[in-house]
Short mmCIF file of C-alpha atoms and ligand atoms in Angstrom, two decimals:
data_model
loop_
_atom_site.label_atom_id
_atom_site.label_comp_id
_atom_site.label_asym_id
_atom_site.label_seq_id
_atom_site.Cartn_x
_atom_site.Cartn_y
_atom_site.Cartn_z
CA MET A 1 -0.07 0.58 -0.07
CA SER A 2 1.29 3.82 -1.15
CA ASN A 3 2.44 5.30 1.42
CA ALA A 4 -0.55 8.27 2.08
CA VAL A 5 -1.48 10.55 4.51
CA TYR A 6 -5.96 9.96 4.56
CA LEU A 7 -7.93 12.99 4.75
CA ILE A 8 -11.94 11.42 6.50
CA PHE A 9 -14.26 13.98 5.43
CA GLY A 10 -17.13 12.93 8.20
CA ALA A 11 -15.91 11.97 10.60
CA THR A 12 -17.27 11.07 13.66
CA GLY A 13 -20.18 9.64 11.05
CA ASP A 14 -21.98 6.41 11.07
CA LEU A 15 -19.59 4.47 8.56
CA ALA A 16 -16.71 6.23 9.70
CA ARG A 17 -17.13 4.24 13.97
CA ARG A 18 -18.67 0.96 11.74
CA LYS A 19 -15.97 0.81 9.20
CA LEU A 20 -13.09 2.27 7.80
CA PHE A 21 -11.74 3.09 11.54
CA PRO A 22 -12.03 -0.91 11.66
CA ALA A 23 -10.98 -1.04 8.12
CA PHE A 24 -8.07 1.24 8.91
CA TYR A 25 -6.68 -1.07 12.11
CA ALA A 26 -7.61 -5.06 9.56
CA LEU A 27 -5.38 -3.51 7.20
CA TYR A 28 -2.74 -1.60 10.07
CA ARG A 29 -2.36 -5.50 11.87
CA GLU A 30 -1.87 -7.46 8.16
CA ARG A 31 0.67 -4.33 8.06
CA LYS A 32 -0.70 -3.24 4.83
CA LEU A 33 -0.79 0.01 6.03
CA GLY A 34 3.10 0.11 6.77
CA ASP A 35 3.84 3.08 8.98
CA ARG A 36 4.92 6.29 6.86
CA PHE A 37 0.74 7.36 6.76
CA ALA A 38 -1.72 9.56 8.69
CA VAL A 39 -5.02 9.83 8.65
CA ILE A 40 -6.66 13.52 9.80
CA GLY A 41 -10.48 13.05 11.37
CA LEU A 42 -12.63 16.21 9.67
CA ALA A 43 -15.88 17.60 11.14
CA ARG A 44 -17.99 20.50 11.57
CA ARG A 45 -17.28 19.33 15.43
CA PRO A 46 -15.24 20.10 17.92
CA ARG A 47 -13.24 17.54 19.45
CA THR A 48 -8.90 17.03 20.35
CA ASN A 49 -6.81 14.78 19.63
CA GLU A 50 -7.36 12.41 22.86
CA GLN A 51 -10.69 12.53 22.29
CA PHE A 52 -10.20 10.99 18.86
CA ARG A 53 -8.41 8.61 19.58
CA GLU A 54 -10.72 7.47 22.28
CA ASP A 55 -13.44 7.51 19.65
CA LEU A 56 -10.97 5.30 17.20
CA TYR A 57 -10.44 3.30 20.27
CA GLU A 58 -13.94 2.48 21.15
CA SER A 59 -15.36 1.84 16.93
CA ILE A 60 -11.98 -0.98 16.34
CA GLN A 61 -13.02 -2.37 20.12
CA GLU A 62 -16.18 -2.60 18.41
CA PHE A 63 -16.67 -4.08 15.46
CA ALA A 64 -13.15 -5.06 13.89
CA ARG A 65 -12.46 -8.06 13.17
CA TYR A 66 -8.96 -7.62 14.99
CA ASN A 67 -8.17 -7.67 19.42
CA VAL A 68 -6.94 -4.45 20.40
CA THR A 69 -5.92 -3.50 23.73
CA LYS A 70 -4.06 -0.74 25.35
CA ASP A 71 -0.61 -1.91 24.80
CA GLU A 72 2.38 -0.46 22.70
CA GLN A 73 1.16 -1.56 19.23
CA TRP A 74 -2.39 0.41 20.26
CA SER A 75 0.13 4.03 21.11
CA SER A 76 2.14 3.05 17.42
CA PHE A 77 -0.91 2.74 15.80
CA ALA A 78 -3.27 5.76 17.41
CA GLU A 79 -0.34 8.41 16.36
CA HIS A 80 -0.69 8.10 13.64
CA PHE A 81 -4.21 9.05 13.79
CA GLU A 82 -5.25 13.92 14.55
CA TYR A 83 -8.50 15.49 13.99
CA MET A 84 -9.40 18.99 13.15
CA SER A 85 -12.16 20.87 13.27
CA LEU A 86 -13.50 21.93 10.19
CA ASP A 87 -16.06 23.88 8.54
CA ILE A 88 -16.43 22.77 4.44
CA ASN A 89 -17.68 26.44 3.99
CA ASN A 90 -14.46 28.02 5.26
CA ILE A 91 -11.65 28.57 3.01
CA GLU A 92 -9.29 29.12 5.93
CA GLY A 93 -9.45 26.51 7.74
CA PHE A 94 -7.97 23.83 4.36
CA ARG A 95 -5.31 26.82 4.57
CA GLN A 96 -5.06 25.16 7.84
CA LEU A 97 -6.00 21.86 7.59
CA SER A 98 -3.54 22.16 4.55
CA GLU A 99 -0.68 23.08 6.40
CA LEU A 100 -1.56 20.20 9.06
CA THR A 101 -1.34 17.84 6.12
CA GLY A 102 2.04 19.29 5.44
CA THR A 103 2.74 18.60 9.06
CA LEU A 104 2.67 15.20 9.35
CA ASP A 105 3.43 13.86 6.23
CA ALA A 106 7.14 15.12 7.13
CA LYS A 107 6.59 13.25 10.31
CA PHE A 108 5.77 10.29 9.00
CA GLU A 109 7.75 10.53 5.52
CA ILE A 110 4.64 10.62 3.41
CA GLY A 111 6.07 12.28 0.42
CA GLY A 112 3.37 14.28 -0.56
CA ASN A 113 0.47 11.32 -1.82
CA ARG A 114 -2.87 12.48 -0.01
CA LEU A 115 -6.40 10.14 -0.17
CA TYR A 116 -8.98 12.30 0.61
CA TYR A 117 -12.59 10.58 2.00
CA LEU A 118 -15.69 12.36 1.85
CA ALA A 119 -18.44 10.21 4.29
CA LEU A 120 -20.96 12.92 3.70
CA ALA A 121 -23.78 13.57 2.33
CA PRO A 122 -23.08 14.77 -2.23
CA GLU A 123 -23.90 17.43 -1.28
CA LEU A 124 -21.17 18.67 0.25
CA PHE A 125 -19.17 16.48 -3.04
CA GLY A 126 -18.37 19.47 -5.15
CA SER A 127 -17.81 22.28 -2.95
CA VAL A 128 -15.44 19.82 -0.88
CA SER A 129 -13.90 19.24 -4.41
CA HIS A 130 -13.72 23.07 -5.32
CA ASN A 131 -12.37 24.66 -0.88
CA LEU A 132 -9.38 20.73 -1.25
CA GLN A 133 -7.94 22.84 -4.83
CA ALA A 134 -9.14 26.77 -3.61
CA GLY A 135 -7.40 26.02 0.01
CA GLY A 136 -4.07 24.45 -2.04
CA MET A 137 -4.52 21.28 -0.14
CA LEU A 138 -3.85 19.86 -4.09
CA GLU A 139 -0.31 21.04 -5.10
CA ALA A 140 1.58 19.45 -2.60
CA GLY A 141 3.80 16.43 -5.42
CA GLY A 142 1.89 13.39 -4.48
CA TRP A 143 -0.54 11.68 -5.85
CA HIS A 144 -4.45 12.30 -4.93
CA ARG A 145 -6.33 10.71 -4.77
CA LEU A 146 -10.80 11.83 -3.78
CA VAL A 147 -12.87 8.08 -2.25
CA ILE A 148 -17.48 8.89 -2.50
CA GLU A 149 -19.55 7.40 -0.93
CA LYS A 150 -23.53 6.98 -2.92
CA PRO A 151 -26.04 7.86 -3.08
CA PHE A 152 -24.30 9.22 -5.87
CA GLY A 153 -26.89 11.94 -7.41
CA TYR A 154 -30.60 10.39 -7.22
CA ASP A 155 -31.44 10.91 -10.94
CA LEU A 156 -29.28 10.88 -14.20
CA PRO A 157 -29.76 14.65 -13.75
CA SER A 158 -28.12 15.05 -10.44
CA ALA A 159 -25.63 12.77 -10.56
CA GLU A 160 -24.48 14.13 -14.05
CA LYS A 161 -24.00 17.92 -12.20
CA LEU A 162 -22.89 16.20 -8.88
CA ASN A 163 -20.13 14.46 -11.19
CA ALA A 164 -19.30 17.79 -13.14
CA GLU A 165 -18.98 19.25 -9.80
CA ILE A 166 -16.25 16.71 -9.19
CA ARG A 167 -14.63 16.82 -12.38
CA GLN A 168 -13.55 20.41 -12.04
CA VAL A 169 -11.06 19.59 -9.67
CA PHE A 170 -10.02 15.51 -10.52
CA ASP A 171 -9.90 13.55 -13.31
CA GLU A 172 -11.75 10.66 -13.66
CA SER A 173 -8.79 8.47 -12.51
CA ASP A 174 -9.04 8.80 -9.65
CA ILE A 175 -12.44 9.07 -8.58
CA TYR A 176 -12.88 6.59 -6.96
CA ARG A 177 -17.32 5.04 -6.14
CA ILE A 178 -17.35 2.92 -3.82
CA ASP A 179 -19.92 0.46 -4.79
CA HIS A 180 -19.59 -1.53 -1.28
CA TYR A 181 -20.80 -4.95 -2.84
CA LEU A 182 -17.34 -4.86 -5.40
CA GLY A 183 -14.92 -5.00 -2.14
CA LYS A 184 -17.21 -8.37 -1.40
CA GLU A 185 -15.68 -10.90 -1.44
CA MET A 186 -18.04 -13.52 -3.21
CA VAL A 187 -18.49 -11.29 -5.07
CA GLN A 188 -14.83 -10.55 -6.41
CA ASN A 189 -15.07 -14.39 -6.51
CA ILE A 190 -17.54 -14.76 -8.71
CA ASN A 191 -15.14 -13.35 -11.97
CA VAL A 192 -12.74 -16.13 -9.87
CA VAL A 193 -15.92 -18.76 -10.73
CA ARG A 194 -16.41 -17.76 -13.43
CA PHE A 195 -12.95 -17.11 -15.31
CA ALA A 196 -11.07 -20.09 -14.82
CA ASN A 197 -12.87 -22.99 -14.47
CA ALA A 198 -13.49 -24.79 -18.09
CA PHE A 199 -16.07 -26.44 -17.57
CA PHE A 200 -18.39 -22.31 -16.78
CA GLU A 201 -17.99 -20.99 -19.86
CA PRO A 202 -19.80 -23.05 -22.40
CA LEU A 203 -23.04 -23.12 -20.07
CA TRP A 204 -23.18 -19.52 -18.71
CA ASN A 205 -25.28 -18.27 -21.29
CA HIS A 206 -29.14 -18.78 -22.80
CA LYS A 207 -28.65 -22.13 -24.19
CA TYR A 208 -28.65 -23.97 -20.64
CA ILE A 209 -29.28 -21.01 -18.65
CA SER A 210 -32.93 -20.89 -17.55
CA ASN A 211 -33.07 -18.00 -15.47
CA ILE A 212 -30.97 -16.08 -13.14
CA GLN A 213 -31.69 -14.81 -9.24
CA ILE A 214 -30.00 -12.51 -7.37
CA THR A 215 -31.54 -11.74 -3.74
CA LEU A 216 -30.35 -9.32 -1.34
CA SER A 217 -32.68 -8.90 1.34
CA GLU A 218 -32.33 -7.93 4.79
CA THR A 219 -34.22 -8.30 8.11
CA VAL A 220 -33.34 -4.93 9.63
CA GLY A 221 -35.58 -1.50 9.17
CA VAL A 222 -34.45 1.94 7.93
CA GLU A 223 -32.66 2.67 11.82
CA ASP A 224 -31.92 6.18 11.49
CA ARG A 225 -31.84 6.94 8.61
CA GLY A 226 -35.62 7.18 7.52
CA GLY A 227 -35.39 11.68 6.36
CA TYR A 228 -32.98 10.04 4.37
CA TYR A 229 -33.73 6.79 3.09
CA ASP A 230 -37.63 8.46 2.74
CA ARG A 231 -35.88 10.02 -0.29
CA SER A 232 -35.06 7.01 -1.64
CA GLY A 233 -36.39 3.92 -1.23
CA ALA A 234 -34.66 0.48 -2.43
CA LEU A 235 -34.45 1.74 -5.97
CA ARG A 236 -32.66 3.45 -6.24
CA ASP A 237 -30.44 2.71 -1.86
CA MET A 238 -29.82 -0.81 -3.99
CA GLY A 239 -31.95 -1.17 -7.18
CA GLN A 240 -28.82 1.13 -8.90
CA ASN A 241 -26.09 0.10 -7.05
CA HIS A 242 -25.35 -2.54 -5.34
CA MET A 243 -27.93 -4.62 -7.74
CA LEU A 244 -26.98 -3.34 -10.27
CA GLN A 245 -23.80 -3.56 -10.05
CA MET A 246 -24.10 -7.42 -8.75
CA LEU A 247 -25.45 -7.87 -12.39
CA ALA A 248 -23.69 -7.24 -14.22
CA VAL A 249 -20.73 -9.13 -12.57
CA MET A 250 -22.77 -12.22 -14.06
CA ALA A 251 -23.72 -11.28 -16.78
CA MET A 252 -20.29 -9.96 -17.90
CA GLU A 253 -18.75 -11.74 -21.13
CA PRO A 254 -14.32 -12.39 -19.95
CA PRO A 255 -12.54 -8.62 -20.58
CA SER A 256 -8.99 -9.00 -22.57
CA ARG A 257 -7.02 -8.24 -19.90
CA MET A 258 -7.93 -8.07 -16.21
CA HIS A 259 -6.84 -4.18 -16.45
CA PRO A 260 -9.39 -2.35 -14.57
CA GLU A 261 -10.68 -1.06 -17.53
CA ASP A 262 -10.90 -3.46 -19.23
CA ILE A 263 -13.00 -5.19 -16.75
CA ARG A 264 -15.42 -2.11 -16.29
CA ASP A 265 -14.84 -1.70 -20.35
CA GLU A 266 -17.33 -5.56 -20.27
CA LYS A 267 -20.02 -3.98 -17.46
CA VAL A 268 -20.10 -1.49 -19.39
CA LYS A 269 -21.50 -2.86 -22.51
CA VAL A 270 -23.91 -4.73 -19.74
CA PHE A 271 -25.92 -2.01 -18.95
CA ARG A 272 -25.99 -0.75 -22.63
CA SER A 273 -27.82 -4.50 -23.55
CA LEU A 274 -30.15 -4.22 -20.26
CA ARG A 275 -33.39 -3.92 -22.37
CA GLY A 276 -35.16 -0.33 -21.81
CA PHE A 277 -39.11 0.31 -20.52
CA GLN A 278 -40.36 1.72 -23.37
CA SER A 279 -43.61 1.82 -21.16
CA ALA A 280 -44.97 3.05 -17.29
CA ALA A 281 -47.58 -0.26 -18.88
CA GLU A 282 -44.37 -2.10 -19.18
CA VAL A 283 -42.47 -1.03 -16.34
CA ARG A 284 -45.32 -1.84 -14.21
CA ALA A 285 -45.55 -5.14 -16.33
CA ASN A 286 -41.46 -6.60 -14.75
CA THR A 287 -41.61 -4.81 -11.40
CA VAL A 288 -42.28 -4.84 -8.38
CA ARG A 289 -42.41 -2.31 -5.65
CA GLY A 290 -43.57 -2.72 -1.73
CA GLN A 291 -43.40 -0.76 1.25
CA TYR A 292 -43.51 -3.04 5.27
CA ILE A 293 -46.14 -2.73 7.55
CA SER A 294 -45.94 -3.39 11.11
CA GLY A 295 -45.12 -7.21 11.89
CA THR A 296 -42.92 -9.90 13.77
CA MET A 297 -39.36 -10.37 13.63
CA LYS A 298 -38.19 -13.08 15.20
CA GLY A 299 -41.00 -13.41 17.52
CA LYS A 300 -41.71 -9.75 18.33
CA PRO A 301 -43.85 -6.77 17.40
CA VAL A 302 -41.74 -4.11 14.44
CA PRO A 303 -43.55 -0.66 13.02
CA GLY A 304 -44.78 -0.53 9.55
CA TYR A 305 -42.89 1.55 7.89
CA ARG A 306 -44.48 4.48 8.47
CA GLU A 307 -43.88 4.82 11.45
CA GLU A 308 -40.74 5.14 11.69
CA GLU A 309 -38.38 7.58 12.49
CA SER A 310 -38.04 10.58 10.46
CA VAL A 311 -40.15 9.43 8.25
CA ASN A 312 -43.18 10.97 6.47
CA PRO A 313 -46.73 9.16 8.09
CA GLU A 314 -47.83 9.20 4.53
CA SER A 315 -44.81 8.34 2.71
CA THR A 316 -45.40 5.92 -1.23
CA THR A 317 -41.21 5.32 -0.85
CA GLU A 318 -40.33 1.69 -1.15
CA THR A 319 -38.46 -0.91 1.11
CA TYR A 320 -39.17 -3.71 -0.89
CA PHE A 321 -38.07 -3.78 -5.12
CA ALA A 322 -37.87 -6.32 -7.49
CA ALA A 323 -37.79 -7.01 -11.57
CA ARG A 324 -37.29 -9.05 -14.34
CA VAL A 325 -34.58 -7.04 -16.47
CA PHE A 326 -33.07 -8.99 -19.67
CA VAL A 327 -29.99 -8.33 -20.76
CA ASP A 328 -30.47 -8.61 -24.77
CA ASN A 329 -27.00 -9.58 -26.05
CA PHE A 330 -25.62 -13.12 -27.44
CA ARG A 331 -24.82 -14.73 -23.98
CA TRP A 332 -29.04 -13.86 -22.48
CA ALA A 333 -31.40 -13.49 -25.00
CA GLY A 334 -34.54 -14.33 -22.92
CA VAL A 335 -32.79 -15.57 -20.48
CA PRO A 336 -34.75 -13.04 -17.04
CA PHE A 337 -33.04 -11.63 -14.23
CA TYR A 338 -34.66 -11.74 -11.27
CA ILE A 339 -33.85 -8.80 -8.26
CA ARG A 340 -34.82 -7.95 -5.90
CA THR A 341 -34.09 -6.90 -2.22
CA GLY A 342 -36.33 -5.87 0.02
CA LYS A 343 -36.42 -4.18 4.25
CA ARG A 344 -37.63 -6.20 6.98
CA LEU A 345 -37.56 -9.72 5.23
CA PRO A 346 -37.47 -13.06 7.33
CA VAL A 347 -33.69 -13.58 7.02
CA LYS A 348 -30.43 -10.83 5.98
CA THR A 349 -28.50 -12.17 2.90
CA THR A 350 -27.06 -12.18 0.15
CA GLU A 351 -27.46 -14.70 -2.82
CA VAL A 352 -27.03 -14.92 -6.52
CA VAL A 353 -28.57 -18.41 -7.43
CA VAL A 354 -28.03 -19.78 -12.02
CA GLU A 355 -30.56 -21.85 -12.58
CA PHE A 356 -29.97 -24.32 -15.29
CA LYS A 357 -32.10 -25.44 -18.09
CA ASN A 358 -34.23 -29.13 -17.13
CA VAL A 359 -33.10 -31.87 -19.14
CA PRO A 360 -35.35 -33.12 -22.63
CA ASN A 361 -38.63 -33.63 -21.55
CA ASN A 362 -38.89 -37.16 -22.61
CA VAL A 363 -35.65 -39.16 -21.99
CA TYR A 364 -35.50 -41.52 -19.94
CA LEU A 365 -35.37 -40.92 -16.51
CA SER A 366 -36.99 -36.87 -17.03
CA ARG A 367 -40.12 -39.18 -18.07
CA LYS A 368 -40.04 -41.66 -15.23
CA HIS A 369 -39.07 -39.17 -12.38
CA LYS A 370 -39.64 -35.88 -11.76
CA LEU A 371 -36.52 -33.79 -12.04
CA GLU A 372 -34.97 -30.50 -9.96
CA PRO A 373 -32.99 -28.00 -12.43
CA ASN A 374 -29.71 -28.25 -11.67
CA LEU A 375 -28.43 -25.28 -9.63
CA LEU A 376 -25.61 -23.10 -8.60
CA VAL A 377 -25.79 -20.43 -5.84
CA PHE A 378 -23.20 -18.07 -5.32
CA ARG A 379 -23.97 -17.04 -1.56
CA VAL A 380 -22.39 -13.70 -0.52
CA ASN A 381 -23.38 -13.08 3.06
CA PRO A 382 -23.18 -14.13 5.52
CA MET A 383 -22.35 -18.11 4.40
CA GLU A 384 -19.41 -17.44 2.08
CA GLY A 385 -19.50 -20.19 -0.71
CA ILE A 386 -20.34 -22.18 -3.11
CA TYR A 387 -22.72 -24.77 -3.87
CA PHE A 388 -24.24 -26.86 -6.70
CA LYS A 389 -27.43 -28.95 -6.84
CA MET A 390 -27.18 -31.53 -9.17
CA ASN A 391 -29.37 -34.82 -8.48
CA ALA A 392 -27.96 -38.41 -7.83
CA LYS A 393 -29.42 -41.99 -7.85
CA GLN A 394 -30.86 -42.40 -4.01
CA PRO A 395 -28.04 -44.62 -1.95
CA GLY A 396 -29.23 -48.72 -1.26
CA SER A 397 -32.84 -47.73 -3.40
CA GLU A 398 -34.40 -48.76 -6.60
CA GLY A 399 -33.95 -45.58 -8.53
CA ALA A 400 -34.68 -43.20 -6.90
CA ILE A 401 -33.82 -39.99 -7.31
CA ILE A 402 -32.80 -37.23 -4.77
CA PRO A 403 -30.59 -33.86 -5.34
CA VAL A 404 -27.45 -33.50 -4.09
CA ALA A 405 -25.26 -30.69 -3.11
CA MET A 406 -21.86 -30.82 -3.52
CA ASP A 407 -21.00 -27.41 -1.10
CA PHE A 408 -18.55 -25.01 -1.05
CA CYS A 409 -18.04 -23.55 2.56
CA GLN A 410 -16.07 -20.58 2.64
CA SER A 411 -16.92 -19.52 6.07
CA CYS A 412 -16.79 -22.28 7.33
CA GLN A 413 -12.93 -23.19 7.43
CA VAL A 414 -11.20 -23.25 10.55
CA GLY A 415 -10.28 -19.65 11.52
CA LEU A 416 -10.36 -18.35 8.38
CA ASN A 417 -11.29 -14.75 9.44
CA THR A 418 -12.27 -12.63 5.65
CA PRO A 419 -11.51 -9.01 4.92
CA GLU A 420 -14.26 -6.39 5.03
CA ALA A 421 -14.98 -4.79 1.88
CA TYR A 422 -13.99 -2.22 3.45
CA GLU A 423 -10.81 -3.38 4.45
CA ARG A 424 -9.91 -4.43 0.67
CA LEU A 425 -11.88 -1.42 -0.95
CA LEU A 426 -8.99 1.58 1.05
CA TYR A 427 -6.32 -0.53 -0.27
CA ASP A 428 -6.89 -0.45 -3.40
CA ALA A 429 -7.46 3.07 -3.64
CA ALA A 430 -4.02 3.34 -1.40
CA ARG A 431 -2.68 1.24 -4.22
CA GLY A 432 -4.73 3.11 -6.87
CA ASP A 433 -6.35 0.56 -7.80
CA SER A 434 -10.53 1.28 -9.39
CA THR A 435 -10.85 -2.52 -10.27
CA TYR A 436 -13.32 -2.55 -7.88
CA PHE A 437 -14.33 1.12 -7.98
CA THR A 438 -17.42 2.60 -11.03
CA ARG A 439 -16.71 4.49 -13.28
CA TRP A 440 -18.28 8.05 -14.58
CA ASP A 441 -20.02 5.68 -17.75
CA GLU A 442 -22.07 3.45 -15.20
CA VAL A 443 -22.86 4.80 -13.16
CA ALA A 444 -24.46 6.78 -15.31
CA LEU A 445 -25.95 4.42 -17.93
CA ALA A 446 -27.32 2.72 -14.38
CA TRP A 447 -28.68 5.98 -13.21
CA LYS A 448 -30.47 6.06 -17.16
CA TYR A 449 -31.98 2.76 -16.12
CA VAL A 450 -33.54 3.04 -13.31
CA ASP A 451 -35.09 7.11 -13.64
CA LYS A 452 -37.44 4.67 -16.28
CA ILE A 453 -38.77 2.94 -13.46
CA ALA A 454 -38.86 6.15 -10.58
CA SER A 455 -40.64 8.09 -13.69
CA ALA A 456 -42.98 5.15 -14.22
CA TRP A 457 -43.96 4.49 -10.49
CA GLY A 458 -44.41 8.71 -10.09
CA GLU A 459 -47.10 9.48 -7.76
CA ARG A 460 -49.18 6.63 -8.02
CA THR A 461 -49.68 4.33 -5.03
CA GLU A 462 -51.32 1.76 -6.41
CA ASP A 463 -49.46 -0.62 -7.17
CA LEU A 464 -47.30 0.05 -4.28
CA HIS A 465 -48.14 -3.12 -2.47
CA LEU A 466 -48.19 -3.36 1.45
CA TYR A 467 -46.15 -6.73 2.46
CA GLY A 468 -45.73 -7.19 6.56
CA ALA A 469 -42.61 -7.10 8.14
CA GLY A 470 -40.74 -10.73 9.07
CA THR A 471 -42.46 -11.79 5.30
CA TRP A 472 -41.40 -12.40 2.62
CA GLY A 473 -42.07 -9.30 0.79
CA PRO A 474 -45.41 -8.81 -1.28
CA GLU A 475 -47.18 -12.04 -3.43
CA ARG A 476 -46.72 -10.23 -6.91
CA GLY A 477 -42.97 -10.91 -6.34
CA SER A 478 -43.34 -14.51 -6.64
CA GLN A 479 -46.27 -14.35 -9.49
CA LEU A 480 -43.20 -12.00 -11.09
CA LEU A 481 -41.92 -15.33 -11.21
CA ALA A 482 -44.84 -17.51 -11.51
CA GLU A 483 -45.62 -15.79 -15.16
CA ASP A 484 -42.68 -17.82 -16.10
CA GLY A 485 -42.80 -20.71 -15.02
CA PHE A 486 -39.93 -20.65 -12.10
CA ARG A 487 -40.55 -19.62 -8.27
CA TRP A 488 -38.07 -18.49 -6.33
CA TRP A 489 -35.98 -20.93 -4.57
CA PRO A 490 -35.27 -20.72 -0.98
CA VAL A 491 -31.89 -18.72 -0.57
CA ASN A 492 -29.51 -19.13 2.59
CA GLY A 493 -29.85 -22.05 3.62
CA GLN A 494 -30.76 -25.50 1.64
CA ASP A 495 -33.19 -26.86 0.68
CA GLU A 496 -34.59 -29.92 2.76
CA GLY A 497 -33.64 -33.37 2.01
CA GLU A 498 -30.63 -32.81 0.22
CA VAL A 499 -27.63 -34.20 0.54
CA ALA A 500 -24.43 -31.97 1.21
CA TRP A 501 -20.81 -33.19 -0.14
CA GLU A 502 -18.59 -30.88 1.28
CA PHE A 503 -15.89 -29.31 -0.91
CA THR A 504 -12.39 -28.84 1.47
CA GLN A 505 -10.06 -26.39 -0.15
CA VAL A 506 -6.93 -28.83 -0.96
C1 BG6 B 1 -26.10 0.24 2.04
C2 BG6 B 1 -27.56 1.37 1.74
O1 BG6 B 1 -25.85 0.98 0.77
O2 BG6 B 1 -26.75 -0.85 2.11
C3 BG6 B 1 -28.27 0.62 2.17
O3 BG6 B 1 -27.98 1.66 1.61
C4 BG6 B 1 -28.17 -1.53 3.16
O4 BG6 B 1 -29.40 0.99 3.29
C5 BG6 B 1 -26.54 -2.21 3.04
O5 BG6 B 1 -28.69 -2.16 4.24
C6 BG6 B 1 -26.56 -3.00 3.14
O6 BG6 B 1 -25.82 -3.40 3.04
P1 BG6 B 1 -24.73 -5.27 3.72
O7 BG6 B 1 -24.03 -5.34 2.90
O8 BG6 B 1 -24.97 -5.23 5.25
O9 BG6 B 1 -26.04 -5.98 2.86
#
């Protein structure tokens, strides 16, 4: 990892506390961060360095993968962290920041590299970028990279405006737009499994695959983010970014080189091939939106969405979104990709199920038995692994056929402690590897697709389906598949009655 001063804007916020500080600590413990770095926490509220380091300690204690104690190792880590209270509209503050950065750069022999991490509301990205420049921050001799969080805009026009503001200061190659799903170990593994195994490629197309199902389900409600979420909804919060990115990773062609731009070019081709909607009626026929009402989760009553804090009591914002998506190219002609996400669903899980076409109807075995289709499942979260479901003879029987599973459970391996997405992404941004960050053309095309859906939904409320908290969302979500003769496969565990064969790492 390169030497750098990391400037964390929004250092007293939730993201910094839950994800960024623990990520720094894990990278430090794994010796990926080295010793030539400094982190400056920036936020408006006054805080001493001591208080800041105390917050840092608590966040690491609560959220990091490694245990922490206040020993010598802690002191040598913590001395790299300083805090400065900053009003981001005040250029004078940026000049002082520039001085502080220079002092820390000299102290830790950093050599001018700067990583600006904006864990802030996107409305502020433009003015922070501008003031970084006006305050002289960008004059230091090394590289200057901007890392920004989603949401990147609210729709295409607002994203374009935001992008134009940032681009006045930073080149596209220095902008690292985070989609933290791309930092997840198993999402990255999808491409390895697809492209490093000879037997997938010949099957990976419309001839052998009947449909692909992508589920990103959550048990949480909107927690304390009601204000943001009520303006955003599931389509913008999860659909525009994480869901379409996962779809692109599943659908993309093998890149000519494992180079960030080549990989991102392939994803862009997928986005360009998404079948756009021609009318509001088409949107309604292919998408589902739902909102949770009160229900029970793990035996406890939970309130409905409209009762949540900072949510409009008459809100029509969707907390569930499902869609049938087509990628109109040679590989995927006619294969539906079903995507769904929702809050207050029964389990927290991220899974991709590839359903293969069944064996022909009239061959001997399929005439005699009701054969289940083969499934390949990528388990991203909370279990990590890959499992493949196939049919086999039931041992000892006269010819009964049962589904069996070959199960590679990565997260079951003793001692395995998978890095968090943010560790990987911080590490990559500091190394200048943008593979797992989204490029502007991807973001723009994803907005274009999503905007069509949002505008067709518009103010109409008839098609907002209510679902009880703790259920799998509105019935319409299942109908979408039933119309094509499919069903959602169970997620987060094996089908009942399956016999598992374990795969161990060799
Ligand atoms: C965020 C969304 O991008 O992803 C949240 O804004 C959501 O609403 C979260 O809860 C889910 O991420 P993960 O990694 O917990 O699946």
